Amino acid sequence: MSTLPLPRAAAAESSQPLALRLVRSIGPAWRVMAFAGGLAMVTAALGGPVPDNDPASLAAAIGRATHGVVQPRDVWRVRVRLSPEGHPLSVSDAHDLTQTPLGDDH
């Protein structure tokens, strides 16, 4: 069985590094994709520590989100972003319900 030789363009292309062939196949959109990936990595790095799944860590995360101190008997309404497994990823939009007119019953 004989093999047919590759055309010169295909032979030259196969000798180039895979990354270069990939960039050429994507075209000019690779810059946008690289920028979006870099921006996502910077945003994730600046997001701060991920709270653990225990009350003390969540209280500390609420304190960081509100720039205050969380008391043990306080009642908070908080928006928490969760992983698919149910672990907290970030805490935002914290509101202390204990500081409302009807919230301080103790």
PDB file of C-alpha atoms in Angstrom, residues 3-70:
ATOM      1  CA  THR A   3       0.713   6.671   0.853  1.00  0.00           C
ATOM      2  CA  LEU A   4       0.044   9.870  -0.950  1.00  0.00           C
ATOM      3  CA  PRO A   5       2.312  12.784  -0.087  1.00  0.00           C
ATOM      4  CA  LEU A   6       0.687  15.737   1.649  1.00  0.00           C
ATOM      5  CA  PRO A   7       0.399  18.980  -0.286  1.00  0.00           C
ATOM      6  CA  ARG A   8       3.112  21.479   0.610  1.00  0.00           C
ATOM      7  CA  ALA A   9       0.730  23.777   2.535  1.00  0.00           C
ATOM      8  CA  ALA A  10      -0.541  20.898   4.715  1.00  0.00           C
ATOM      9  CA  ALA A  11       2.989  19.610   5.314  1.00  0.00           C
ATOM     10  CA  ALA A  12       4.201  23.081   6.339  1.00  0.00           C
ATOM     11  CA  GLU A  13       1.165  23.591   8.576  1.00  0.00           C
ATOM     12  CA  SER A  14       1.652  20.317  10.452  1.00  0.00           C
ATOM     13  CA  SER A  15       5.206  21.309  11.410  1.00  0.00           C
ATOM     14  CA  GLN A  16       3.979  24.458  13.220  1.00  0.00           C
ATOM     15  CA  PRO A  17       3.291  24.361  16.967  1.00  0.00           C
ATOM     16  CA  LEU A  18      -0.225  23.424  18.020  1.00  0.00           C
ATOM     17  CA  ALA A  19      -0.810  26.760  19.771  1.00  0.00           C
ATOM     18  CA  LEU A  20       0.010  28.678  16.590  1.00  0.00           C
ATOM     19  CA  ARG A  21      -2.288  26.479  14.494  1.00  0.00           C
ATOM     20  CA  LEU A  22      -5.071  26.948  17.057  1.00  0.00           C
ATOM     21  CA  VAL A  23      -4.684  30.741  17.077  1.00  0.00           C
ATOM     22  CA  ARG A  24      -4.762  30.833  13.295  1.00  0.00           C
ATOM     23  CA  SER A  25      -7.864  28.649  13.130  1.00  0.00           C
ATOM     24  CA  ILE A  26      -9.746  30.865  15.610  1.00  0.00           C
ATOM     25  CA  GLY A  27      -8.784  34.052  13.808  1.00  0.00           C
ATOM     26  CA  PRO A  28      -8.819  37.505  15.402  1.00  0.00           C
ATOM     27  CA  ALA A  29     -11.332  36.404  18.070  1.00  0.00           C
ATOM     28  CA  TRP A  30      -8.504  34.838  20.112  1.00  0.00           C
ATOM     29  CA  ARG A  31      -7.629  38.271  21.531  1.00  0.00           C
ATOM     30  CA  VAL A  32     -11.151  38.728  22.869  1.00  0.00           C
ATOM     31  CA  MET A  33     -11.185  35.231  24.355  1.00  0.00           C
ATOM     32  CA  ALA A  34      -7.757  35.742  25.957  1.00  0.00           C
ATOM     33  CA  PHE A  35      -8.852  39.088  27.435  1.00  0.00           C
ATOM     34  CA  ALA A  36     -12.062  37.577  28.818  1.00  0.00           C
ATOM     35  CA  GLY A  37     -10.134  34.686  30.380  1.00  0.00           C
ATOM     36  CA  GLY A  38      -7.600  37.029  31.952  1.00  0.00           C
ATOM     37  CA  LEU A  39     -10.347  39.294  33.280  1.00  0.00           C
ATOM     38  CA  ALA A  40     -12.141  36.288  34.813  1.00  0.00           C
ATOM     39  CA  MET A  41      -8.938  35.179  36.552  1.00  0.00           C
ATOM     40  CA  VAL A  42      -8.283  38.674  37.965  1.00  0.00           C
ATOM     41  CA  THR A  43     -11.891  38.984  39.168  1.00  0.00           C
ATOM     42  CA  ALA A  44     -11.697  35.603  40.895  1.00  0.00           C
ATOM     43  CA  ALA A  45      -8.393  36.516  42.543  1.00  0.00           C
ATOM     44  CA  LEU A  46      -9.727  39.839  43.860  1.00  0.00           C
ATOM     45  CA  GLY A  47     -12.957  38.273  45.156  1.00  0.00           C
ATOM     46  CA  GLY A  48     -11.454  37.484  48.531  1.00  0.00           C
ATOM     47  CA  PRO A  49     -11.437  34.270  50.481  1.00  0.00           C
ATOM     48  CA  VAL A  50     -14.211  31.734  50.060  1.00  0.00           C
ATOM     49  CA  PRO A  51     -16.071  31.162  53.349  1.00  0.00           C
ATOM     50  CA  ASP A  52     -16.210  27.661  54.808  1.00  0.00           C
ATOM     51  CA  ASN A  53     -19.460  25.849  55.465  1.00  0.00           C
ATOM     52  CA  ASP A  54     -19.616  26.584  59.210  1.00  0.00           C
ATOM     53  CA  PRO A  55     -21.417  29.377  61.125  1.00  0.00           C
ATOM     54  CA  ALA A  56     -18.252  31.138  62.304  1.00  0.00           C
ATOM     55  CA  SER A  57     -16.874  31.441  58.756  1.00  0.00           C
ATOM     56  CA  LEU A  58     -20.216  32.655  57.420  1.00  0.00           C
ATOM     57  CA  ALA A  59     -20.432  35.230  60.216  1.00  0.00           C
ATOM     58  CA  ALA A  60     -16.930  36.449  59.330  1.00  0.00           C
ATOM     59  CA  ALA A  61     -17.904  36.655  55.642  1.00  0.00           C
ATOM     60  CA  ILE A  62     -21.025  38.689  56.515  1.00  0.00           C
ATOM     61  CA  GLY A  63     -18.840  40.971  58.628  1.00  0.00           C
ATOM     62  CA  ARG A  64     -16.476  41.508  55.677  1.00  0.00           C
ATOM     63  CA  ALA A  65     -19.419  42.218  53.351  1.00  0.00           C
ATOM     64  CA  THR A  66     -20.900  44.808  55.729  1.00  0.00           C
ATOM     65  CA  HIS A  67     -17.602  46.181  57.062  1.00  0.00           C
ATOM     66  CA  GLY A  68     -18.922  45.559  60.565  1.00  0.00           C
ATOM     67  CA  VAL A  69     -19.242  43.016  63.340  1.00  0.00           C
ATOM     68  CA  VAL A  70     -21.831  40.235  63.436  1.00  0.00           C
TER      69      VAL A  70
END
